[in-house]
Every structure is written in structure tokens, then in C-alpha cells.
mmCIF file of C-alpha atoms and ligand atoms in Angstrom:
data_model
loop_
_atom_site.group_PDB
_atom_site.id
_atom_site.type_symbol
_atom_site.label_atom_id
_atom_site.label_comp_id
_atom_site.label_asym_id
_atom_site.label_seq_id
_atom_site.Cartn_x
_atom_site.Cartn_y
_atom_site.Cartn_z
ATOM 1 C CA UNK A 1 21.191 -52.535 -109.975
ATOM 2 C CA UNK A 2 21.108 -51.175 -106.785
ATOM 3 C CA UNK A 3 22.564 -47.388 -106.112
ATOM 4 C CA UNK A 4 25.081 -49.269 -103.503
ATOM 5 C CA UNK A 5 25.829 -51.776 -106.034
ATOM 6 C CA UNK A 6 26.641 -48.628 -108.861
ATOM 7 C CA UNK A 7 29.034 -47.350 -106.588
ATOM 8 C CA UNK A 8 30.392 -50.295 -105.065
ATOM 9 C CA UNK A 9 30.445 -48.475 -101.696
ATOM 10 C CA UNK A 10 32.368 -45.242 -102.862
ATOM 11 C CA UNK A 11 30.747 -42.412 -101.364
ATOM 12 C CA UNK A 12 33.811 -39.806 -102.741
ATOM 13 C CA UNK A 13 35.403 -39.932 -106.295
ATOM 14 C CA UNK A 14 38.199 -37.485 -107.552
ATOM 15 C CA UNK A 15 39.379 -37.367 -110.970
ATOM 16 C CA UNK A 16 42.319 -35.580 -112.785
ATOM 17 C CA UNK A 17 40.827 -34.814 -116.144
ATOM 18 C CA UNK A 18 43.836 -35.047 -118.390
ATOM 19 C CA UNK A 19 44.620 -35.086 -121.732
ATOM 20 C CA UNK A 20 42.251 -32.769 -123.318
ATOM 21 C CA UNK A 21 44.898 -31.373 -125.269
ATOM 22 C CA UNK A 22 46.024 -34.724 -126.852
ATOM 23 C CA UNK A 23 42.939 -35.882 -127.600
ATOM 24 C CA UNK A 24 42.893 -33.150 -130.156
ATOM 25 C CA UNK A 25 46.117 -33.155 -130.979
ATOM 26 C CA UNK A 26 45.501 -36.545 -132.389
ATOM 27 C CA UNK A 27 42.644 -35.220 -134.251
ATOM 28 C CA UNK A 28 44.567 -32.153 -136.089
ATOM 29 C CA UNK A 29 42.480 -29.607 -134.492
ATOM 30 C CA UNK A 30 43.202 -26.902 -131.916
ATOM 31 C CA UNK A 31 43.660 -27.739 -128.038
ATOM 32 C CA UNK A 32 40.381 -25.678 -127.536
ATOM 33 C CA UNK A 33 38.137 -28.446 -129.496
ATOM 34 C CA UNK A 34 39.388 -30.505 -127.150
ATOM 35 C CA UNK A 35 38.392 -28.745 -123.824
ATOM 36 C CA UNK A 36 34.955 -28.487 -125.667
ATOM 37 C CA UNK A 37 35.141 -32.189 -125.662
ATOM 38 C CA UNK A 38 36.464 -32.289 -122.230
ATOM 39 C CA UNK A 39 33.254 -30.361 -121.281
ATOM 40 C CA UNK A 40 30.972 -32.560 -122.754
ATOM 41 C CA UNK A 41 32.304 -35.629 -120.937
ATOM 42 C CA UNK A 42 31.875 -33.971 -117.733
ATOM 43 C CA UNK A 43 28.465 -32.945 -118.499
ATOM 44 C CA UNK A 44 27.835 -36.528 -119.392
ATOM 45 C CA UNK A 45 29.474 -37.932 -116.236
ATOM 46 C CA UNK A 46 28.359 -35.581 -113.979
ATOM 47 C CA UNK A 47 24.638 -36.926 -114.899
ATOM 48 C CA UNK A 48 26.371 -40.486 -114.188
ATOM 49 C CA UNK A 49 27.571 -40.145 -110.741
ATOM 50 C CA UNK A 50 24.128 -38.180 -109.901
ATOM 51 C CA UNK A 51 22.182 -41.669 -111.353
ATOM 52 C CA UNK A 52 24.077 -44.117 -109.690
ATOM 53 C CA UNK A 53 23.941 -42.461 -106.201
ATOM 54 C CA UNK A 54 27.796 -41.616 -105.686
ATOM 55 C CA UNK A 55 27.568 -38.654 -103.096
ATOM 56 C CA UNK A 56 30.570 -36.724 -103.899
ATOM 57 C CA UNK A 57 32.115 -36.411 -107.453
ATOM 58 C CA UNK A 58 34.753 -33.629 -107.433
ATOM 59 C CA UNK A 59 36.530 -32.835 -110.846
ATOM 60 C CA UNK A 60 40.350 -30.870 -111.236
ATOM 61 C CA UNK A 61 38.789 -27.897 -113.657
ATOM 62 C CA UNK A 62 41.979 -25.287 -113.323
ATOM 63 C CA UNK A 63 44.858 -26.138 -111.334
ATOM 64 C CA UNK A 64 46.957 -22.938 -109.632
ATOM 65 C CA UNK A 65 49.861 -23.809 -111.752
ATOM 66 C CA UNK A 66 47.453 -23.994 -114.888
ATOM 67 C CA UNK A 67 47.926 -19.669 -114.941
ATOM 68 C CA UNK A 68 51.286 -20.718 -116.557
ATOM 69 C CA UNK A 69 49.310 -21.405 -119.949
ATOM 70 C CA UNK A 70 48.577 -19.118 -122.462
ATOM 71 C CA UNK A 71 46.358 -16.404 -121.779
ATOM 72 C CA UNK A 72 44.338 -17.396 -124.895
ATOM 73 C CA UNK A 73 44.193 -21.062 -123.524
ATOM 74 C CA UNK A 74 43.484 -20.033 -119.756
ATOM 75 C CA UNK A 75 40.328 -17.751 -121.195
ATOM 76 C CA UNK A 76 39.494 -20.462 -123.100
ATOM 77 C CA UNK A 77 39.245 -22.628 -120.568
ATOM 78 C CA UNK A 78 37.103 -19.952 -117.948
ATOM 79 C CA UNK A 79 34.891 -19.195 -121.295
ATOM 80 C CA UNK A 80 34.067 -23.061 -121.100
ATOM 81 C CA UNK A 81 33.540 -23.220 -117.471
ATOM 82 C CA UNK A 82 31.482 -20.169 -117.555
ATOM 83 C CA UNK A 83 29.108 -21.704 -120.146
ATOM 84 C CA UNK A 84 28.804 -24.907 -118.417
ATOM 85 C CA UNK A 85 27.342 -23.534 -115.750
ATOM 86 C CA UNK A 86 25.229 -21.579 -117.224
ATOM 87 C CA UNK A 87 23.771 -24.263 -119.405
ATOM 88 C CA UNK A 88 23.343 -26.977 -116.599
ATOM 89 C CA UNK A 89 22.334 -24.721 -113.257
ATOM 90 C CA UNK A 90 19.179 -25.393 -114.093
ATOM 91 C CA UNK A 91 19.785 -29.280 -114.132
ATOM 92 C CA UNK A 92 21.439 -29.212 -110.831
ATOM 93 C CA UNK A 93 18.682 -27.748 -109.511
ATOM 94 C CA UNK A 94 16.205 -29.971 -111.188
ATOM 95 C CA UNK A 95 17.951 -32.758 -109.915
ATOM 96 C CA UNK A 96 19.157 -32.136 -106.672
ATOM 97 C CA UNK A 97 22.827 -31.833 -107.557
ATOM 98 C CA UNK A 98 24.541 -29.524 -105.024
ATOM 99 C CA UNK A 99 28.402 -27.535 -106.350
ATOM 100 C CA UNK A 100 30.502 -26.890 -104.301
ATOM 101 C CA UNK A 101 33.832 -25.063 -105.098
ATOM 102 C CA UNK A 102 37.240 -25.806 -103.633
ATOM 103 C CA UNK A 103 40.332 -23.852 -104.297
ATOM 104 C CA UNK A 104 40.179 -19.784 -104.289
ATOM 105 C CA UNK A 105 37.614 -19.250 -107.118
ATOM 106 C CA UNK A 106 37.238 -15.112 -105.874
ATOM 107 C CA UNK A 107 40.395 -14.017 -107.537
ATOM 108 C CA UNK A 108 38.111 -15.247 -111.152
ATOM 109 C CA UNK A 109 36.585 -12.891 -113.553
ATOM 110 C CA UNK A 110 34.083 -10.781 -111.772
ATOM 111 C CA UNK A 111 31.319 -12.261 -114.001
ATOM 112 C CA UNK A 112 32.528 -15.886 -113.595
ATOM 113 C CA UNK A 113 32.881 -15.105 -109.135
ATOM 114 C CA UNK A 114 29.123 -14.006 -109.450
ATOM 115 C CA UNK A 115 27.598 -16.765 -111.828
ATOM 116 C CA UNK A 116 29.503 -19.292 -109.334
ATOM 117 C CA UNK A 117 27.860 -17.725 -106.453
ATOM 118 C CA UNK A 118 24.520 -17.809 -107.558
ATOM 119 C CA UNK A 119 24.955 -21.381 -108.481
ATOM 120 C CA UNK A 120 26.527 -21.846 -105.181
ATOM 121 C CA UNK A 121 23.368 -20.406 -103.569
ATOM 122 C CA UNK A 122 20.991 -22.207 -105.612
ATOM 123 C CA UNK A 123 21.914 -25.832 -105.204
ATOM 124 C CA UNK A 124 23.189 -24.921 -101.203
ATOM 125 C CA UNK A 125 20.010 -26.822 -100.011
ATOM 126 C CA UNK A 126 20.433 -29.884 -101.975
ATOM 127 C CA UNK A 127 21.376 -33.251 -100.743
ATOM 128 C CA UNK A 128 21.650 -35.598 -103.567
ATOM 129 C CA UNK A 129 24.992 -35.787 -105.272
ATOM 130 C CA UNK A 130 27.785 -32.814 -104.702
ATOM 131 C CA UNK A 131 29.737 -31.973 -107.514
ATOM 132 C CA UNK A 132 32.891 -30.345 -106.022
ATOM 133 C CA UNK A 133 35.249 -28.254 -108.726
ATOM 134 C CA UNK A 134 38.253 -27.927 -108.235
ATOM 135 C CA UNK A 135 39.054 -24.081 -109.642
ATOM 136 C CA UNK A 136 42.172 -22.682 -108.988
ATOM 137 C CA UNK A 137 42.894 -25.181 -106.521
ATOM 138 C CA UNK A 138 46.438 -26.756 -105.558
ATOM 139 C CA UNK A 139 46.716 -28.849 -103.150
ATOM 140 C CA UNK A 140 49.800 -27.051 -101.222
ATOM 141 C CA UNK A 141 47.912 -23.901 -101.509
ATOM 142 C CA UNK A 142 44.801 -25.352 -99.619
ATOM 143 C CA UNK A 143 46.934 -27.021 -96.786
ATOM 144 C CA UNK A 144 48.797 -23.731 -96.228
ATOM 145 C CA UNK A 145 45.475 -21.513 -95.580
ATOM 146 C CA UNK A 146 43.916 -24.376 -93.839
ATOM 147 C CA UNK A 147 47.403 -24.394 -91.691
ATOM 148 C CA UNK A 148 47.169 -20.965 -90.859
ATOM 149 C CA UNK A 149 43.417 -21.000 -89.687
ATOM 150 C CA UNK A 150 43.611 -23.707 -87.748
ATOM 151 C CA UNK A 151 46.941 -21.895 -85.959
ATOM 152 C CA UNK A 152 44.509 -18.928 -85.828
ATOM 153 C CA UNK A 153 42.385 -20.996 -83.625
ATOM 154 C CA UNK A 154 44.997 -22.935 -81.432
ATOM 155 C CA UNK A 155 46.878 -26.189 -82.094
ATOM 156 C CA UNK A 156 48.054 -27.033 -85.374
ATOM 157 C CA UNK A 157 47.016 -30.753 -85.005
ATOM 158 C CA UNK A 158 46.006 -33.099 -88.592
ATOM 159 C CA UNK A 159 42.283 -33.020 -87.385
ATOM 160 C CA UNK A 160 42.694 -28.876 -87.218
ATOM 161 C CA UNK A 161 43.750 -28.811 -90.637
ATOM 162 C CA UNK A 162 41.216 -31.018 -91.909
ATOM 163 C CA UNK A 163 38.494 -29.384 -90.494
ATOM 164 C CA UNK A 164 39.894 -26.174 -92.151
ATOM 165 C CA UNK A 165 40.748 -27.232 -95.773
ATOM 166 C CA UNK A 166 38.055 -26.650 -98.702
ATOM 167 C CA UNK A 167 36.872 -30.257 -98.523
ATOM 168 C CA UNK A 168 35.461 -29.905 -95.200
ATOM 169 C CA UNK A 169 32.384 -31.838 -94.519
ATOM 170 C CA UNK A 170 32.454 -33.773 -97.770
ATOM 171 C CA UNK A 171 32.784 -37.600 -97.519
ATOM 172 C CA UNK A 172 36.429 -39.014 -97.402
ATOM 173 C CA UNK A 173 38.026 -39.726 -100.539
ATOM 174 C CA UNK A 174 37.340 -43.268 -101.810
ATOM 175 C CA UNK A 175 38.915 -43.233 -105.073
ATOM 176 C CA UNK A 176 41.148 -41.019 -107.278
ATOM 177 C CA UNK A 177 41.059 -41.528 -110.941
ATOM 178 C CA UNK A 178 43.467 -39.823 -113.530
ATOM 179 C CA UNK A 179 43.169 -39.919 -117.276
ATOM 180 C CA UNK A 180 45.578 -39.535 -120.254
ATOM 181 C CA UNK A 181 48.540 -41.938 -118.753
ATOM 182 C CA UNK A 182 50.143 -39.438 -116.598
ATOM 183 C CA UNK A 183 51.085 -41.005 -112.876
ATOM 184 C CA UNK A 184 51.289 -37.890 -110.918
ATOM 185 C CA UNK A 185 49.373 -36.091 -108.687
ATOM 186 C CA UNK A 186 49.945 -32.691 -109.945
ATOM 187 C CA UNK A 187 49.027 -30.841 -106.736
ATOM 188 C CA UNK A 188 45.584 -31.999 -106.329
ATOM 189 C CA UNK A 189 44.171 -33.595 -102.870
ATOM 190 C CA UNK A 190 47.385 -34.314 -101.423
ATOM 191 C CA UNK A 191 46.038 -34.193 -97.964
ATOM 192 C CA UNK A 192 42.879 -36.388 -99.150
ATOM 193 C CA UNK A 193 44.631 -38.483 -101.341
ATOM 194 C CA UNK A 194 46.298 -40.188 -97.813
ATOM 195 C CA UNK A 195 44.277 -43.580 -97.968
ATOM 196 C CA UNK A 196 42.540 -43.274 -101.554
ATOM 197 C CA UNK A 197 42.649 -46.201 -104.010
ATOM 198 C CA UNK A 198 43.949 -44.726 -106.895
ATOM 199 C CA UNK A 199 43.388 -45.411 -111.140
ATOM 200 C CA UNK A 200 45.574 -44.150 -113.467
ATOM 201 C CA UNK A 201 43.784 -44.906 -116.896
ATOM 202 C CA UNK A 202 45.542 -44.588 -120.391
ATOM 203 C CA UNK A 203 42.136 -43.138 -121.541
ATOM 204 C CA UNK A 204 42.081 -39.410 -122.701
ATOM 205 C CA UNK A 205 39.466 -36.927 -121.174
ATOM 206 C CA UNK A 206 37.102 -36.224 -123.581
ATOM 207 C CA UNK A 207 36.875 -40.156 -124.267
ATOM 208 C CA UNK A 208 36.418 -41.059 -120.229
ATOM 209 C CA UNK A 209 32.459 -42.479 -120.541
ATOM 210 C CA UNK A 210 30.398 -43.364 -117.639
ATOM 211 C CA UNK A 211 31.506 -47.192 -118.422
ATOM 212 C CA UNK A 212 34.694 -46.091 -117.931
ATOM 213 C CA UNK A 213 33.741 -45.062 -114.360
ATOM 214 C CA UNK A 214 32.070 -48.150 -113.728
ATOM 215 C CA UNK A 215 35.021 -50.172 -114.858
ATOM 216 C CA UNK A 216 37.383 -48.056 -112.014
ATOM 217 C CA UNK A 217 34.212 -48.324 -109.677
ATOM 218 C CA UNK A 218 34.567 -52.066 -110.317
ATOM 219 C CA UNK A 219 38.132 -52.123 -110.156
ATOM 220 C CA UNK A 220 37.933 -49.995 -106.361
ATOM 221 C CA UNK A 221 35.773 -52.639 -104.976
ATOM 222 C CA UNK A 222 38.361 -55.656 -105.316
ATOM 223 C CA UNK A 223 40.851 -53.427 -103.714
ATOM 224 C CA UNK A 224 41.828 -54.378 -100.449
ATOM 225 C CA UNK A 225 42.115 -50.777 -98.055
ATOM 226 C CA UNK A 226 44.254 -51.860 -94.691
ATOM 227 C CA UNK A 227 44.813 -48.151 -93.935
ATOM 228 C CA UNK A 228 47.672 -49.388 -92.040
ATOM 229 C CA UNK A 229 46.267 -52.467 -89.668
ATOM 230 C CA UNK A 230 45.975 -55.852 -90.513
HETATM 231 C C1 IPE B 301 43.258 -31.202 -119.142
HETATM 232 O O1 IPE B 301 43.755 -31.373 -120.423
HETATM 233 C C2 IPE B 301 42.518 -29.899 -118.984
HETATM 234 C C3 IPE B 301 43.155 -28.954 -118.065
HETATM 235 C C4 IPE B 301 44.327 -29.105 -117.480
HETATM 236 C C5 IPE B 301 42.420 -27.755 -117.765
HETATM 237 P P1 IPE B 301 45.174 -30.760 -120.850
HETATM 238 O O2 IPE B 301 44.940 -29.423 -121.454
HETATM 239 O O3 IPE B 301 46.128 -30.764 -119.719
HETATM 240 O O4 IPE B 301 45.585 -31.791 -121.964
HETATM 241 P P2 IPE B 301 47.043 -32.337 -122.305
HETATM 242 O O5 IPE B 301 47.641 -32.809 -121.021
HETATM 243 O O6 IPE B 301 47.797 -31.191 -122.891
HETATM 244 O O7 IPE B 301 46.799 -33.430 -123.269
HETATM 245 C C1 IPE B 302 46.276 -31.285 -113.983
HETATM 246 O O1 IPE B 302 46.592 -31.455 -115.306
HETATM 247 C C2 IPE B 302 45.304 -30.137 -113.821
HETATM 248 C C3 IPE B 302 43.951 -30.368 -114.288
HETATM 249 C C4 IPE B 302 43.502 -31.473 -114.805
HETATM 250 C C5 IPE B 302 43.053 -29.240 -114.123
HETATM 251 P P1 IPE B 302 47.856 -30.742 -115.986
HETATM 252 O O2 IPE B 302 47.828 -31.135 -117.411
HETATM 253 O O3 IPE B 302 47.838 -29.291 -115.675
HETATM 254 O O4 IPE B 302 49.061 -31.407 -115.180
HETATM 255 P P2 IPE B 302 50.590 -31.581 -115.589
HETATM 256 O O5 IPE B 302 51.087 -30.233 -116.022
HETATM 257 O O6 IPE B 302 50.652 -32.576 -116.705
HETATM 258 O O7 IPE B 302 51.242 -32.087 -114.343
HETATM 259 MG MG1 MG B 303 47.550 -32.075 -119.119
#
């Protein structure tokens, strides 16, 4: 199949990664098997999108309201994110995967701030797929600083903004996919989300496979995007 054909013409995929905590729920065992889970389908995804071409995959990791969890979830969760970089760097760089970061990632762990940087600065030069993570990102938060640079600089027009918020330079948003039944947005991309096809998938996280992707892939390409004209 052809790498245009894989994607079906998305260049940009989002996806809320929900339902981690279900998914083990379900399974009697504790919320933190099932962000181990939740890793491992990203890991396995991530590979995906990277195969089939797609030039911009960006995953919610940690939201800015996820702080509200418990402390022994929310280190969980940075003691996963930590590892998986540390594990698949190497990858990346192997296979000319580019990260990106979007939301304020500085205020992290001083250990997790440097491991991200040095991943940052090893895959800058790549140009195959970009894996964007979203870490402490929310949406309102990224509009407001982008809001205030671009009134730094002059006019507060839409194409100011845009040019200032995290996304910047990455393809526009084709398709937003979230998993675990929830239809919200839950503060992520709500400037990018303007003309995105969205998928809202009863599927839990660690359960989304790459088929699954290909289904919504599928699913994006009978869409019909008017973006207001006729
Ligand atoms: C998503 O799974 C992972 C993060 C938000 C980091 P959840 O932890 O939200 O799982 P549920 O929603 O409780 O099932
Ligand atoms: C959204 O999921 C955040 C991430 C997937 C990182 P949540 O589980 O935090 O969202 P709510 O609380 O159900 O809206
Ligand atoms: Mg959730």
C-alpha cells in the first residue's frame, strides 16, 4: 500500500489517550498497570504512524489539570514517561522520528527537563515523522501565552496567535481521535481542533492497536471537510 494510501491524506493526527485507568480497573489491578499498558500502545503506535508515512502524530501525555491527581499517580505517570524515552531515543534516532514537545514541559523534574532536551536535540534534524507530546499542556494555557506574544509583537490577529502557539510549524490538524468513550475535549487543541474531523472510539487506551488507527484513518477519508464553503 502506498504511504499516501496508509494515511489516506492525513498529514496531522491527535489523540486523547483515555481510559488507562479503566482498562485496569476491569482487570482488578492498580491504575498504574494500566499506564504501563498505556505506554506500550504508544510505543507500538508510535512505530505505526512512523511506517505508514503520517508526518505528525501528537499524543495528550499529562494534561495541566492532570496535577489534580494523586501525587503517587502523577509520579507514576512522569516515572513512565521518563522511561519511555529513555528506552526509545535511540529508535527515534535510528529512524528518523523527530519529538517535539508542546505545553510547558520546564516546570518538570529537573532530570525529566534535561532527558527531554537531549532528546529534543537529538532528533531536531530529523524529517520523517514528528511525534509531538503533549506534557503539561492545556489548551487555554497555550492560547493565553501565544496571546500575549503575539500582543508583544503588535496586533492580536488569529494568524498572530497561531504563529505563536506550541504547534507552530507542524502540519494542520487532520484528525482528532479520543479513546475510552468520553466526548470531550478536555482542554487539548482547542485552537487546532477548529476544522479537524474528529473520532470518538469506545476503545480503551492500552487496547487502541495500529488497526485501530487505520480503521479512524479509513473512517477520515469518507469524511466530507467543507470548512465552511460549499
Ligand atoms: C489516560 O488514562 C492517561 C492520562 C490521563 C495520563 P486515565 O488515567 O485518564 O484513565 P481513566 O480515564 O481513569 O480510565
Ligand atoms: C485527558 O484525559 C488528558 C490526557 C489524556 C492526558 P483525562 O482523563 O485527564 O480527562 P477528563 O478528566 O476525563 O476530562
Ligand atoms: Mg481519563
Amino acid at each position: 500500500m502506498s504511504l499516501e494510501r496508509a494515511t489516506h491524506g492525513a498529514r496531522h493526527v491527535a489523540i486523547i489517550m483515555d481510559g488507562n485507568g479503566r482498562w485496569a480497573k476491569k482487570r482488578h489491578l492498580p491504575r498504574a498497570v494500566g499506564h504501563q499498558r498505556g505506554v506500550e500502545a504508544v510505543r507500538t503506535l508510535v512505530r505505526a504512524a512512523r511506517e505508514m508515512g503520517l508526518e505528525a502524530l501528537t499524543l495528550y501525555a499529562f494534561s495541566t489539570e492532570n496535577w489534580r491527581r494523586s501525587e503517587d499517580e502523577v509520579s507514576t505517570l512522569m516515572g513512565l514517561l521518563k522511561r519511555y524515552i529513555q528506552e526509545d531515543l535511540a529508535e527515534f534516532v535510528a529512524n528518523n522520528v523527530r519529538l517535539r514537545i508542546i505545553g510547558d514541559y520546564t516546570v518538570l523534574a529537573r532530570d525529566i527537563v534535561a532527558l527531554l532536551d537531549e532528546a529534543l536535540a537529538k532528533t531536531a534534524a530529523n524529517d520523517g515523522t514528528t511525534l509531538v507530546v503533549a506534557l503539561n499542556y492545556g489548551a487555554q494555557d497555550e492560547i493565553a501565552r501565544a496571546a500575549a506574544k503575539a500582543a508583544a509583537k503588535g496586533a492580536i490577529t488569529p494568524e498572530a496567535i497561531e504563529a505563536e502557539l506550541d504547534t507552530a510549524g507542524l502540519p494542520p490538524l487532520d484528525l482528532l481521535i479520543r479513546t475510552s468513550g468520553e466526548v470531550r475535549l478536555s482542554n487539548f487543541l482547542l485552537w487546532q481542533a477548529a476544522y479537524a474531523e474528529m473520532i470518538f472510539t469506545d476503545v480503551l487506551w492500552p487496547d487502541f492497536k495500529p488497526a485501530h488507527l487505520a480503521e479512524a484513518l479509513e473512517e477520515f477519508s469518507r469524511r466530507e471537510r467543507r470548512y465552511g464553503g460549499r
